[in-house]
Amino acid sequence: MDKQKINPEEVWRSTKGALQLQMTRANYDEWIKDTQLLSAEDNAFIIGVPNFYVRDWLQDRLHPLLKRTVEGIIGHSVALNYTVYKKNSPEIAMENREIPPLLVTDRGRESKLPQSIDLNPRYTFSRFIVGSGNRMAHAAALAVSERPGYTYNPLFLHGGVGLGKTHLLQAVGHEATKRGYKVLYVSSETFTNDLVNAIRAQSTERFRERYRSVDVLLIDDIQFIAGKETTQEEFFHTFNTLYSANKQICITSDRHPREMDRLQERLVSRFQGGILTDIRPPDYETRLAILRDRSRDVPTNIPDEVLELMAEKVATNIRELEGAFNRLIAHALLVHEPITIQLAAGIWQDITPSSTPIVDPAQIISTVANHFNLLESDLTGPSRSRQIVRARHIAMFLLREETSLSLPQIGRMLGGRDHTTVIHGYDKIKKALIVDSILQHQVMRVQQTLQQNATPIYG
Ligand code: ADP
Ligand code: MG
């Protein structure tokens, strides 16, 4: 695709098309439908929006999604700015200052507890494809949603990014709501913010009432409460109150509770007291089934061979898979062409590097160090502390698996170690990976971080 020839208006139209596929209808209509591209110069897009409320919302909430989508379409980075534009008459911008009454209620005033985020209508059990990586998690979630509080309590789902944790958690929410239970879905960050606001506004009673009066509490991404003592304290009591009243608690996390640093031991043990299950990356069949399911939402026909190609190429996680899917559709809309294997292959040629990323060895070392909260110099230095040795072995393992460096080269990168030391470290991890699920997750997460950083935007 020749970038020079792309008309910015077309780009924005395609962006809107791609967003339509990624957002709920209501959200799209509310925030995106009436936007317009006003100018595009020097890689800066100015997006006209109908009122100040939409402008704030785009800036504060949707900016990353918009930016990612535009960049996915044009293939390079752009700045996006939002401005209230006067469509017909100069007064309109001022008139629109008035915020629609319905929306005022969820703007979340300082002292007011924000509403729970609505559930995504697509995150239901019927749109969740079951495969080898998520079978257990799906079965547990389904059981819990049918008899909240009595089957497994708590339900703790963990796994890497983009593998369907939020989807399953919200599916429990949909199902339990349908059965008449009172459900509250929040991320652990919202829980923390609500608590902080409640303390500031001296309304902790209301906070407790809100969180402790539900039948099903769904907490997404609990890992963010790590290190937050007050939040953990409050959450512990919330948990106990609900638990002893046979109310259901479901939690997701990007890692196993044992692996969460700075999490109070009493919470770690609570989290392990019900059912704890992980979600693993999808196999080819699952990826293909997900794509087939998603293609039902799209107005254009996508030949099965294209879906097969995509399922084959994108093996990292489901969010990436959807990203690739949306890019293909957006591209097809942009060039006004039907989707064929040739078109897809053309796009895939550009994207191929993302599925076989060139991993920079230095990045492996820094990512491993980061992941374990260590300095790179810990890994290359002489320390024999157990934690550091373990991380160092993981670095050896990944350097050998992910790069073409020789053993002596790996030894040199890690502070001048002997090649037999490298082999030893590599073997240790390789063997431990077979039985140690925590290690599996650690390694997988480092790999995911590496892949994300190595993935170029296509273009
Ligand atoms: P996580 O919370 O684990 O990071 P999400 O639940 O946000 O991942 O999933 C990322 C995207 O992938 C979502 O759009 C979700 O609907 C989709 N997805 C994940 N797993 C499945 C599945 N098994 N079937 C269908 N869609 C899935
Ligand atoms: Mg999630």
GROMACS .gro file of C-alpha atoms and ligand atoms in nm:
model
  487
    1MET     CA    1   0.000   0.000   0.000
    2ASP     CA    2   0.143   0.333  -0.097
    3LYS     CA    3   0.117   0.552   0.208
    4GLN     CA    4   0.160   0.877   0.020
    5LYS     CA    5  -0.161   0.821  -0.167
    6ILE     CA    6  -0.377   0.762   0.133
    7ASN     CA    7  -0.635   1.025   0.175
    8PRO     CA    8  -0.657   1.122   0.543
    9GLU     CA    9  -1.032   1.126   0.528
   10GLU     CA   10  -1.027   0.771   0.405
   11VAL     CA   11  -0.799   0.684   0.692
   12TRP     CA   12  -1.040   0.828   0.940
   13ARG     CA   13  -1.330   0.654   0.774
   14SER     CA   14  -1.143   0.324   0.796
   15THR     CA   15  -1.050   0.398   1.152
   16LYS     CA   16  -1.414   0.443   1.232
   17GLY     CA   17  -1.488   0.117   1.054
   18ALA     CA   18  -1.226  -0.063   1.257
   19LEU     CA   19  -1.349   0.095   1.579
   20GLN     CA   20  -1.700  -0.014   1.503
   21LEU     CA   21  -1.577  -0.368   1.513
   22GLN     CA   22  -1.398  -0.323   1.840
   23MET     CA   23  -1.654  -0.129   2.039
   24THR     CA   24  -2.007  -0.191   2.143
   25ARG     CA   25  -2.267  -0.028   1.925
   26ALA     CA   26  -2.375   0.204   2.203
   27ASN     CA   27  -2.023   0.316   2.276
   28TYR     CA   28  -1.945   0.367   1.913
   29ASP     CA   29  -2.254   0.577   1.857
   30GLU     CA   30  -2.189   0.777   2.169
   31TRP     CA   31  -1.825   0.861   2.120
   32ILE     CA   32  -1.705   0.797   1.767
   33LYS     CA   33  -1.988   0.824   1.520
   34ASP     CA   34  -2.000   1.202   1.504
   35THR     CA   35  -1.629   1.263   1.492
   36GLN     CA   36  -1.467   1.404   1.183
   37LEU     CA   37  -1.113   1.451   1.065
   38LEU     CA   38  -1.046   1.825   1.044
   39SER     CA   39  -0.688   1.826   0.937
   40ALA     CA   40  -0.389   1.600   0.895
   41GLU     CA   41  -0.049   1.759   0.879
   42ASP     CA   42   0.297   1.652   0.986
   43ASN     CA   43   0.168   1.329   1.127
   44ALA     CA   44  -0.073   1.513   1.352
   45PHE     CA   45  -0.441   1.450   1.312
   46ILE     CA   46  -0.694   1.692   1.442
   47ILE     CA   47  -1.019   1.520   1.516
   48GLY     CA   48  -1.331   1.728   1.541
   49VAL     CA   49  -1.578   1.619   1.807
   50PRO     CA   50  -1.928   1.747   1.872
   51ASN     CA   51  -1.888   1.862   2.231
   52PHE     CA   52  -1.657   1.902   2.527
   53TYR     CA   53  -1.782   1.593   2.695
   54VAL     CA   54  -1.686   1.372   2.403
   55ARG     CA   55  -1.354   1.549   2.376
   56ASP     CA   56  -1.267   1.473   2.740
   57TRP     CA   57  -1.382   1.119   2.704
   58LEU     CA   58  -1.170   1.057   2.397
   59GLN     CA   59  -0.870   1.220   2.557
   60ASP     CA   60  -0.900   1.042   2.888
   61ARG     CA   61  -1.037   0.705   2.795
   62LEU     CA   62  -1.022   0.615   2.432
   63HIS     CA   63  -0.702   0.781   2.322
   64PRO     CA   64  -0.483   0.467   2.329
   65LEU     CA   65  -0.738   0.270   2.130
   66LEU     CA   66  -0.780   0.546   1.872
   67LYS     CA   67  -0.410   0.597   1.834
   68ARG     CA   68  -0.341   0.228   1.799
   69THR     CA   69  -0.614   0.190   1.541
   70VAL     CA   70  -0.506   0.485   1.328
   71GLU     CA   71  -0.144   0.377   1.343
   72GLY     CA   72  -0.239   0.024   1.250
   73ILE     CA   73  -0.401   0.157   0.938
   74ILE     CA   74  -0.142   0.407   0.823
   75GLY     CA   75   0.157   0.214   0.944
   76HIS     CA   76   0.342   0.486   1.132
   77SER     CA   77   0.303   0.687   1.445
   78VAL     CA   78   0.077   0.992   1.458
   79ALA     CA   79  -0.032   1.244   1.716
   80LEU     CA   80  -0.405   1.277   1.768
   81ASN     CA   81  -0.563   1.596   1.895
   82TYR     CA   82  -0.928   1.648   1.967
   83THR     CA   83  -1.113   1.968   1.927
   84VAL     CA   84  -1.473   2.072   1.953
   85TYR     CA   85  -1.578   2.179   1.608
   86LYS     CA   86  -1.860   2.393   1.494
   87LYS     CA   87  -2.044   2.195   1.240
   88ASN     CA   88  -2.294   2.448   1.112
   89SER     CA   89  -2.302   2.757   1.320
   90PRO     CA   90  -2.044   2.908   1.552
   91GLU     CA   91  -2.278   2.874   1.849
   92ILE     CA   92  -2.295   2.501   1.841
   93ALA     CA   93  -1.975   2.444   2.025
   94MET     CA   94  -2.096   2.656   2.311
   95GLU     CA   95  -2.439   2.502   2.320
   96ASN     CA   96  -2.289   2.161   2.338
   97ARG     CA   97  -2.111   2.253   2.653
   98GLU     CA   98  -2.418   2.128   2.824
   99ILE     CA   99  -2.358   1.775   2.926
  100PRO     CA  100  -2.642   1.538   2.852
  101PRO     CA  101  -2.816   1.466   3.184
  102LEU     CA  102  -2.778   1.091   3.161
  103LEU     CA  103  -2.405   1.121   3.138
  104VAL     CA  104  -2.364   1.350   3.431
  105THR     CA  105  -2.435   1.065   3.665
  106ASP     CA  106  -2.137   0.861   3.565
  107ARG     CA  107  -1.880   1.133   3.553
  108GLY     CA  108  -1.775   1.035   3.905
  109ARG     CA  109  -1.756   1.344   4.120
  110GLU     CA  110  -1.479   1.348   4.377
  111SER     CA  111  -1.688   1.225   4.662
  112LYS     CA  112  -1.915   1.006   4.457
  113LEU     CA  113  -1.841   0.645   4.389
  114PRO     CA  114  -1.813   0.583   4.016
  115GLN     CA  115  -2.056   0.337   3.868
  116SER     CA  116  -1.925  -0.005   3.790
  117ILE     CA  117  -1.810  -0.039   3.434
  118ASP     CA  118  -2.083  -0.193   3.228
  119LEU     CA  119  -2.023  -0.539   3.104
  120ASN     CA  120  -1.918  -0.573   2.744
  121PRO     CA  121  -2.218  -0.733   2.571
  122ARG     CA  122  -1.993  -0.960   2.369
  123TYR     CA  123  -1.816  -1.106   2.671
  124THR     CA  124  -2.066  -1.385   2.720
  125PHE     CA  125  -2.028  -1.760   2.749
  126SER     CA  126  -2.188  -1.807   2.411
  127ARG     CA  127  -1.916  -1.601   2.244
  128PHE     CA  128  -1.637  -1.770   2.437
  129ILE     CA  129  -1.465  -2.041   2.238
  130VAL     CA  130  -1.355  -2.333   2.449
  131GLY     CA  131  -1.023  -2.496   2.367
  132SER     CA  132  -0.742  -2.684   2.532
  133GLY     CA  133  -0.594  -2.374   2.697
  134ASN     CA  134  -0.908  -2.255   2.871
  135ARG     CA  135  -1.127  -2.562   2.918
  136MET     CA  136  -1.084  -2.580   3.295
  137ALA     CA  137  -1.124  -2.208   3.345
  138HIS     CA  138  -1.438  -2.207   3.134
  139ALA     CA  139  -1.592  -2.502   3.320
  140ALA     CA  140  -1.519  -2.345   3.656
  141ALA     CA  141  -1.658  -2.007   3.552
  142LEU     CA  142  -1.973  -2.165   3.413
  143ALA     CA  143  -2.029  -2.367   3.729
  144VAL     CA  144  -1.982  -2.060   3.944
  145SER     CA  145  -2.221  -1.851   3.739
  146GLU     CA  146  -2.494  -2.111   3.772
  147ARG     CA  147  -2.474  -2.138   4.149
  148PRO     CA  148  -2.284  -1.836   4.279
  149GLY     CA  149  -2.141  -1.877   4.627
  150TYR     CA  150  -2.192  -2.249   4.647
  151THR     CA  151  -1.966  -2.419   4.398
  152TYR     CA  152  -1.617  -2.280   4.409
  153ASN     CA  153  -1.543  -1.978   4.619
  154PRO     CA  154  -1.343  -1.779   4.532
  155LEU     CA  155  -1.284  -1.847   4.166
  156PHE     CA  156  -0.935  -1.731   4.080
  157LEU     CA  157  -0.840  -1.717   3.710
  158HIS     CA  158  -0.489  -1.635   3.609
  159GLY     CA  159  -0.297  -1.617   3.285
  160GLY     CA  160  -0.110  -1.397   3.042
  161VAL     CA  161  -0.239  -1.089   2.871
  162GLY     CA  162  -0.508  -1.117   2.606
  163LEU     CA  163  -0.607  -1.475   2.681
  164GLY     CA  164  -0.968  -1.418   2.782
  165LYS     CA  165  -0.967  -1.358   3.157
  166THR     CA  166  -1.180  -1.046   3.141
  167HIS     CA  167  -1.410  -1.211   2.891
  168LEU     CA  168  -1.473  -1.509   3.120
  169LEU     CA  169  -1.511  -1.292   3.428
  170GLN     CA  170  -1.773  -1.079   3.258
  171ALA     CA  171  -1.943  -1.390   3.122
  172VAL     CA  172  -1.996  -1.492   3.484
  173GLY     CA  173  -2.142  -1.144   3.537
  174HIS     CA  174  -2.385  -1.174   3.245
  175GLU     CA  175  -2.499  -1.519   3.343
  176ALA     CA  176  -2.543  -1.441   3.712
  177THR     CA  177  -2.730  -1.121   3.627
  178LYS     CA  178  -2.964  -1.319   3.405
  179ARG     CA  179  -3.034  -1.546   3.698
  180GLY     CA  180  -3.129  -1.250   3.910
  181TYR     CA  181  -2.816  -1.208   4.118
  182LYS     CA  182  -2.675  -0.869   4.202
  183VAL     CA  183  -2.341  -0.840   4.031
  184LEU     CA  184  -2.061  -0.589   4.060
  185TYR     CA  185  -1.772  -0.590   3.815
  186VAL     CA  186  -1.471  -0.369   3.879
  187SER     CA  187  -1.102  -0.373   3.816
  188SER     CA  188  -0.886  -0.373   4.124
  189GLU     CA  189  -0.779  -0.023   4.025
  190THR     CA  190  -1.137   0.097   4.043
  191PHE     CA  191  -1.172  -0.070   4.379
  192THR     CA  192  -0.864   0.118   4.496
  193ASN     CA  193  -0.984   0.450   4.354
  194ASP     CA  194  -1.326   0.409   4.508
  195LEU     CA  195  -1.165   0.339   4.840
  196VAL     CA  196  -0.932   0.637   4.820
  197ASN     CA  197  -1.221   0.864   4.723
  198ALA     CA  198  -1.438   0.724   4.997
  199ILE     CA  199  -1.171   0.784   5.258
  200ARG     CA  200  -1.117   1.136   5.132
  201ALA     CA  201  -1.489   1.210   5.133
  202GLN     CA  202  -1.541   1.030   5.462
  203SER     CA  203  -1.791   0.800   5.303
  204THR     CA  204  -1.636   0.463   5.375
  205GLU     CA  205  -1.969   0.336   5.503
  206ARG     CA  206  -2.119   0.384   5.159
  207PHE     CA  207  -1.818   0.225   5.003
  208ARG     CA  208  -1.863  -0.082   5.220
  209GLU     CA  209  -2.233  -0.093   5.157
  210ARG     CA  210  -2.167  -0.090   4.783
  211TYR     CA  211  -1.909  -0.363   4.783
  212ARG     CA  212  -2.053  -0.583   5.052
  213SER     CA  213  -2.413  -0.589   4.939
  214VAL     CA  214  -2.367  -0.784   4.618
  215ASP     CA  215  -2.421  -1.150   4.541
  216VAL     CA  216  -2.133  -1.172   4.299
  217LEU     CA  217  -1.822  -0.957   4.318
  218LEU     CA  218  -1.601  -0.970   4.010
  219ILE     CA  219  -1.256  -0.819   4.052
  220ASP     CA  220  -1.047  -0.790   3.739
  221ASP     CA  221  -0.667  -0.770   3.742
  222ILE     CA  222  -0.615  -0.808   4.114
  223GLN     CA  223  -0.238  -0.787   4.063
  224PHE     CA  224  -0.264  -0.409   4.085
  225ILE     CA  225  -0.332  -0.420   4.458
  226ALA     CA  226   0.021  -0.543   4.515
  227GLY     CA  227   0.199  -0.314   4.755
  228LYS     CA  228  -0.117  -0.117   4.841
  229GLU     CA  229  -0.160  -0.190   5.209
  230THR     CA  230  -0.482  -0.001   5.276
  231THR     CA  231  -0.650  -0.150   4.973
  232GLN     CA  232  -0.543  -0.498   5.074
  233GLU     CA  233  -0.671  -0.443   5.424
  234GLU     CA  234  -1.009  -0.328   5.295
  235PHE     CA  235  -1.027  -0.598   5.035
  236PHE     CA  236  -0.954  -0.862   5.297
  237HIS     CA  237  -1.256  -0.749   5.497
  238THR     CA  238  -1.475  -0.720   5.189
  239PHE     CA  239  -1.371  -1.069   5.096
  240ASN     CA  240  -1.446  -1.213   5.439
  241THR     CA  241  -1.783  -1.044   5.466
  242LEU     CA  242  -1.895  -1.174   5.128
  243TYR     CA  243  -1.744  -1.514   5.178
  244SER     CA  244  -1.908  -1.578   5.510
  245ALA     CA  245  -2.243  -1.476   5.364
  246ASN     CA  246  -2.195  -1.730   5.084
  247LYS     CA  247  -2.157  -1.460   4.825
  248GLN     CA  248  -1.947  -1.533   4.523
  249ILE     CA  249  -1.609  -1.375   4.463
  250CYS     CA  250  -1.432  -1.410   4.128
  251ILE     CA  251  -1.088  -1.274   4.069
  252THR     CA  252  -0.853  -1.254   3.774
  253SER     CA  253  -0.484  -1.189   3.778
  254ASP     CA  254  -0.196  -1.195   3.537
  255ARG     CA  255  -0.019  -1.430   3.773
  256HIS     CA  256  -0.061  -1.698   4.037
  257PRO     CA  257  -0.123  -1.557   4.387
  258ARG     CA  258   0.204  -1.708   4.507
  259GLU     CA  259   0.383  -1.514   4.242
  260MET     CA  260   0.244  -1.178   4.346
  261ASP     CA  261   0.500  -0.972   4.529
  262ARG     CA  262   0.391  -0.751   4.812
  263LEU     CA  263   0.060  -0.925   4.861
  264GLN     CA  264  -0.034  -1.000   5.219
  265GLU     CA  265   0.000  -1.367   5.304
  266ARG     CA  266  -0.355  -1.386   5.435
  267LEU     CA  267  -0.484  -1.277   5.093
  268VAL     CA  268  -0.258  -1.522   4.915
  269SER     CA  269  -0.409  -1.801   5.120
  270ARG     CA  270  -0.766  -1.674   5.073
  271PHE     CA  271  -0.713  -1.666   4.698
  272GLN     CA  272  -0.605  -2.027   4.704
  273GLY     CA  273  -0.897  -2.139   4.916
  274GLY     CA  274  -1.146  -2.194   4.635
  275ILE     CA  275  -1.068  -2.295   4.282
  276LEU     CA  276  -0.761  -2.165   4.111
  277THR     CA  277  -0.717  -2.222   3.744
  278ASP     CA  278  -0.503  -2.085   3.468
  279ILE     CA  279  -0.566  -1.993   3.108
  280ARG     CA  280  -0.302  -2.080   2.853
  281PRO     CA  281  -0.245  -1.952   2.504
  282PRO     CA  282  -0.487  -2.092   2.246
  283ASP     CA  283  -0.386  -2.368   2.007
  284TYR     CA  284  -0.438  -2.340   1.633
  285GLU     CA  285  -0.788  -2.492   1.634
  286THR     CA  286  -0.903  -2.252   1.903
  287ARG     CA  287  -0.758  -1.954   1.722
  288LEU     CA  288  -0.933  -2.054   1.404
  289ALA     CA  289  -1.263  -2.110   1.583
  290ILE     CA  290  -1.237  -1.766   1.741
  291LEU     CA  291  -1.174  -1.604   1.404
  292ARG     CA  292  -1.466  -1.787   1.247
  293ASP     CA  293  -1.686  -1.670   1.528
  294ARG     CA  294  -1.566  -1.312   1.498
  295SER     CA  295  -1.618  -1.305   1.124
  296ARG     CA  296  -1.991  -1.333   1.189
  297ASP     CA  297  -1.981  -0.972   1.308
  298VAL     CA  298  -1.833  -0.842   0.987
  299PRO     CA  299  -2.039  -0.725   0.691
  300THR     CA  300  -1.786  -0.852   0.436
  301ASN     CA  301  -1.724  -1.212   0.355
  302ILE     CA  302  -1.390  -1.351   0.467
  303PRO     CA  303  -1.284  -1.672   0.294
  304ASP     CA  304  -1.194  -1.952   0.528
  305GLU     CA  305  -0.845  -1.983   0.383
  306VAL     CA  306  -0.776  -1.628   0.497
  307LEU     CA  307  -0.887  -1.712   0.848
  308GLU     CA  308  -0.667  -2.021   0.841
  309LEU     CA  309  -0.370  -1.815   0.736
  310MET     CA  310  -0.433  -1.569   1.013
  311ALA     CA  311  -0.475  -1.837   1.277
  312GLU     CA  312  -0.148  -1.985   1.165
  313LYS     CA  313   0.044  -1.659   1.166
  314VAL     CA  314  -0.065  -1.503   1.492
  315ALA     CA  315   0.016  -1.738   1.772
  316THR     CA  316   0.078  -1.506   2.062
  317ASN     CA  317  -0.253  -1.417   2.219
  318ILE     CA  318  -0.612  -1.352   2.130
  319ARG     CA  319  -0.593  -0.977   2.155
  320GLU     CA  320  -0.319  -0.980   1.893
  321LEU     CA  321  -0.528  -1.211   1.682
  322GLU     CA  322  -0.817  -0.967   1.698
  323GLY     CA  323  -0.583  -0.682   1.619
  324ALA     CA  324  -0.468  -0.861   1.305
  325PHE     CA  325  -0.826  -0.939   1.214
  326ASN     CA  326  -0.933  -0.576   1.255
  327ARG     CA  327  -0.639  -0.451   1.053
  328LEU     CA  328  -0.731  -0.680   0.769
  329ILE     CA  329  -1.090  -0.557   0.766
  330ALA     CA  330  -0.984  -0.195   0.797
  331HIS     CA  331  -0.741  -0.240   0.514
  332ALA     CA  332  -1.001  -0.401   0.293
  333LEU     CA  333  -1.239  -0.113   0.361
  334LEU     CA  334  -0.966   0.136   0.292
  335VAL     CA  335  -0.873  -0.001  -0.047
  336HIS     CA  336  -1.231  -0.101  -0.130
  337GLU     CA  337  -1.132  -0.452  -0.217
  338PRO     CA  338  -1.290  -0.781  -0.127
  339ILE     CA  339  -1.088  -0.986   0.114
  340THR     CA  340  -0.893  -1.250  -0.069
  341ILE     CA  341  -0.600  -1.465   0.022
  342GLN     CA  342  -0.382  -1.242  -0.201
  343LEU     CA  343  -0.485  -0.928  -0.019
  344ALA     CA  344  -0.432  -1.096   0.316
  345ALA     CA  345  -0.098  -1.238   0.212
  346GLY     CA  346   0.009  -0.892   0.100
  347ILE     CA  347  -0.072  -0.748   0.438
  348TRP     CA  348   0.076  -1.047   0.610
  349GLN     CA  349   0.401  -1.001   0.433
  350ASP     CA  350   0.434  -0.675   0.618
  351ILE     CA  351   0.322  -0.821   0.944
  352THR     CA  352   0.520  -1.144   0.930
  353PRO     CA  353   0.806  -1.008   1.141
  354SER     CA  354   0.569  -0.986   1.437
  355SER     CA  355   0.514  -1.358   1.444
  356THR     CA  356   0.884  -1.435   1.418
  357PRO     CA  357   1.028  -1.139   1.599
  358ILE     CA  358   1.396  -1.075   1.605
  359VAL     CA  359   1.464  -1.065   1.973
  360ASP     CA  360   1.743  -0.844   2.091
  361PRO     CA  361   1.956  -1.036   2.346
  362ALA     CA  362   2.009  -0.721   2.554
  363GLN     CA  363   1.636  -0.689   2.573
  364ILE     CA  364   1.600  -1.039   2.709
  365ILE     CA  365   1.833  -0.951   2.993
  366SER     CA  366   1.659  -0.625   3.072
  367THR     CA  367   1.313  -0.782   3.049
  368VAL     CA  368   1.407  -1.066   3.281
  369ALA     CA  369   1.564  -0.821   3.526
  370ASN     CA  370   1.254  -0.605   3.512
  371HIS     CA  371   1.021  -0.891   3.560
  372PHE     CA  372   1.194  -1.002   3.879
  373ASN     CA  373   1.252  -0.651   4.006
  374LEU     CA  374   1.626  -0.690   3.972
  375LEU     CA  375   1.897  -0.482   3.815
  376GLU     CA  376   2.067  -0.604   3.502
  377SER     CA  377   2.388  -0.594   3.700
  378ASP     CA  378   2.237  -0.852   3.938
  379LEU     CA  379   2.208  -1.090   3.647
  380THR     CA  380   2.554  -1.025   3.512
  381GLY     CA  381   2.713  -0.995   3.856
  382PRO     CA  382   2.845  -1.255   4.100
  383SER     CA  383   2.552  -1.285   4.342
  384ARG     CA  384   2.452  -1.640   4.436
  385SER     CA  385   2.126  -1.543   4.604
  386ARG     CA  386   1.862  -1.796   4.512
  387GLN     CA  387   1.628  -1.548   4.351
  388ILE     CA  388   1.900  -1.395   4.139
  389VAL     CA  389   2.039  -1.731   4.031
  390ARG     CA  390   1.693  -1.838   3.924
  391ALA     CA  391   1.641  -1.524   3.719
  392ARG     CA  392   1.985  -1.564   3.567
  393HIS     CA  393   1.903  -1.920   3.463
  394ILE     CA  394   1.581  -1.799   3.303
  395ALA     CA  395   1.783  -1.542   3.109
  396MET     CA  396   2.018  -1.820   2.993
  397PHE     CA  397   1.725  -2.030   2.889
  398LEU     CA  398   1.561  -1.752   2.692
  399LEU     CA  399   1.884  -1.636   2.532
  400ARG     CA  400   1.934  -1.987   2.405
  401GLU     CA  401   1.575  -2.042   2.296
  402GLU     CA  402   1.502  -1.704   2.146
  403THR     CA  403   1.827  -1.597   1.983
  404SER     CA  404   2.094  -1.760   1.773
  405LEU     CA  405   2.373  -1.676   2.017
  406SER     CA  406   2.624  -1.951   2.094
  407LEU     CA  407   2.670  -2.077   2.449
  408PRO     CA  408   3.000  -1.890   2.499
  409GLN     CA  409   2.837  -1.572   2.365
  410ILE     CA  410   2.554  -1.612   2.614
  411GLY     CA  411   2.807  -1.667   2.890
  412ARG     CA  412   2.986  -1.348   2.793
  413MET     CA  413   2.664  -1.147   2.793
  414LEU     CA  414   2.591  -1.265   3.142
  415GLY     CA  415   2.909  -1.135   3.297
  416GLY     CA  416   3.171  -1.366   3.149
  417ARG     CA  417   3.033  -1.701   3.257
  418ASP     CA  418   3.159  -2.031   3.128
  419HIS     CA  419   2.959  -2.213   2.858
  420THR     CA  420   2.909  -2.514   3.089
  421THR     CA  421   2.744  -2.279   3.340
  422VAL     CA  422   2.508  -2.166   3.067
  423ILE     CA  423   2.423  -2.523   2.972
  424HIS     CA  424   2.361  -2.605   3.333
  425GLY     CA  425   2.127  -2.308   3.381
  426TYR     CA  426   1.947  -2.383   3.057
  427ASP     CA  427   1.891  -2.749   3.149
  428LYS     CA  428   1.767  -2.661   3.493
  429ILE     CA  429   1.497  -2.436   3.356
  430LYS     CA  430   1.409  -2.671   3.074
  431LYS     CA  431   1.350  -2.955   3.322
  432ALA     CA  432   1.173  -2.743   3.580
  433LEU     CA  433   0.936  -2.608   3.316
  434ILE     CA  434   0.780  -2.950   3.279
  435VAL     CA  435   0.651  -2.959   3.635
  436ASP     CA  436   0.659  -2.605   3.770
  437SER     CA  437   0.355  -2.409   3.663
  438ILE     CA  438   0.470  -2.089   3.829
  439LEU     CA  439   0.790  -2.103   3.633
  440GLN     CA  440   0.593  -2.170   3.316
  441HIS     CA  441   0.401  -1.851   3.373
  442GLN     CA  442   0.706  -1.649   3.452
  443VAL     CA  443   0.879  -1.758   3.136
  444MET     CA  444   0.567  -1.714   2.930
  445ARG     CA  445   0.514  -1.364   3.055
  446VAL     CA  446   0.869  -1.262   2.981
  447GLN     CA  447   0.824  -1.407   2.633
  448GLN     CA  448   0.505  -1.213   2.585
  449THR     CA  449   0.669  -0.890   2.688
  450LEU     CA  450   0.950  -0.959   2.446
  451GLN     CA  451   0.710  -1.033   2.165
  452GLN     CA  452   0.508  -0.722   2.229
  453ASN     CA  453   0.817  -0.507   2.223
  454ALA     CA  454   0.948  -0.675   1.913
  455THR     CA  455   0.625  -0.638   1.718
  456PRO     CA  456   0.649  -0.364   1.460
  457ILE     CA  457   0.343  -0.179   1.346
  458TYR     CA  458   0.280  -0.292   0.997
  459GLY     CA  459   0.358  -0.066   0.709
  460ADP     P1  460  -0.734  -1.074   2.925
  460ADP     O1  461  -0.832  -1.015   3.020
  460ADP     O2  462  -0.691  -1.213   2.963
  460ADP     O3  463  -0.616  -0.985   2.897
  460ADP     P2  464  -0.951  -1.047   2.737
  460ADP     O4  465  -1.057  -1.120   2.811
  460ADP     O5  466  -0.956  -0.900   2.737
  460ADP     O6  467  -0.806  -1.094   2.785
  460ADP     O7  468  -0.949  -1.104   2.588
  460ADP     C1  469  -0.892  -1.033   2.480
  460ADP     C2  470  -0.984  -1.044   2.361
  460ADP     O8  471  -0.985  -1.178   2.316
  460ADP     C3  472  -1.127  -1.009   2.394
  460ADP     O9  473  -1.182  -0.938   2.288
  460ADP     C4  474  -1.196  -1.143   2.408
  460ADP    O10  475  -1.331  -1.139   2.370
  460ADP     C5  476  -1.117  -1.230   2.314
  460ADP     N1  477  -1.112  -1.368   2.360
  460ADP     C6  478  -1.027  -1.419   2.451
  460ADP     N2  479  -1.050  -1.550   2.469
  460ADP     C7  480  -1.151  -1.583   2.387
  460ADP     C8  481  -1.221  -1.705   2.358
  460ADP     N3  482  -1.186  -1.819   2.417
  460ADP     N4  483  -1.320  -1.700   2.268
  460ADP     C9  484  -1.353  -1.584   2.207
  460ADP     N5  485  -1.292  -1.467   2.228
  460ADP    C10  486  -1.192  -1.465   2.317
  461MG      MG  487  -0.827  -0.833   3.121
   0.00000   0.00000   0.00000
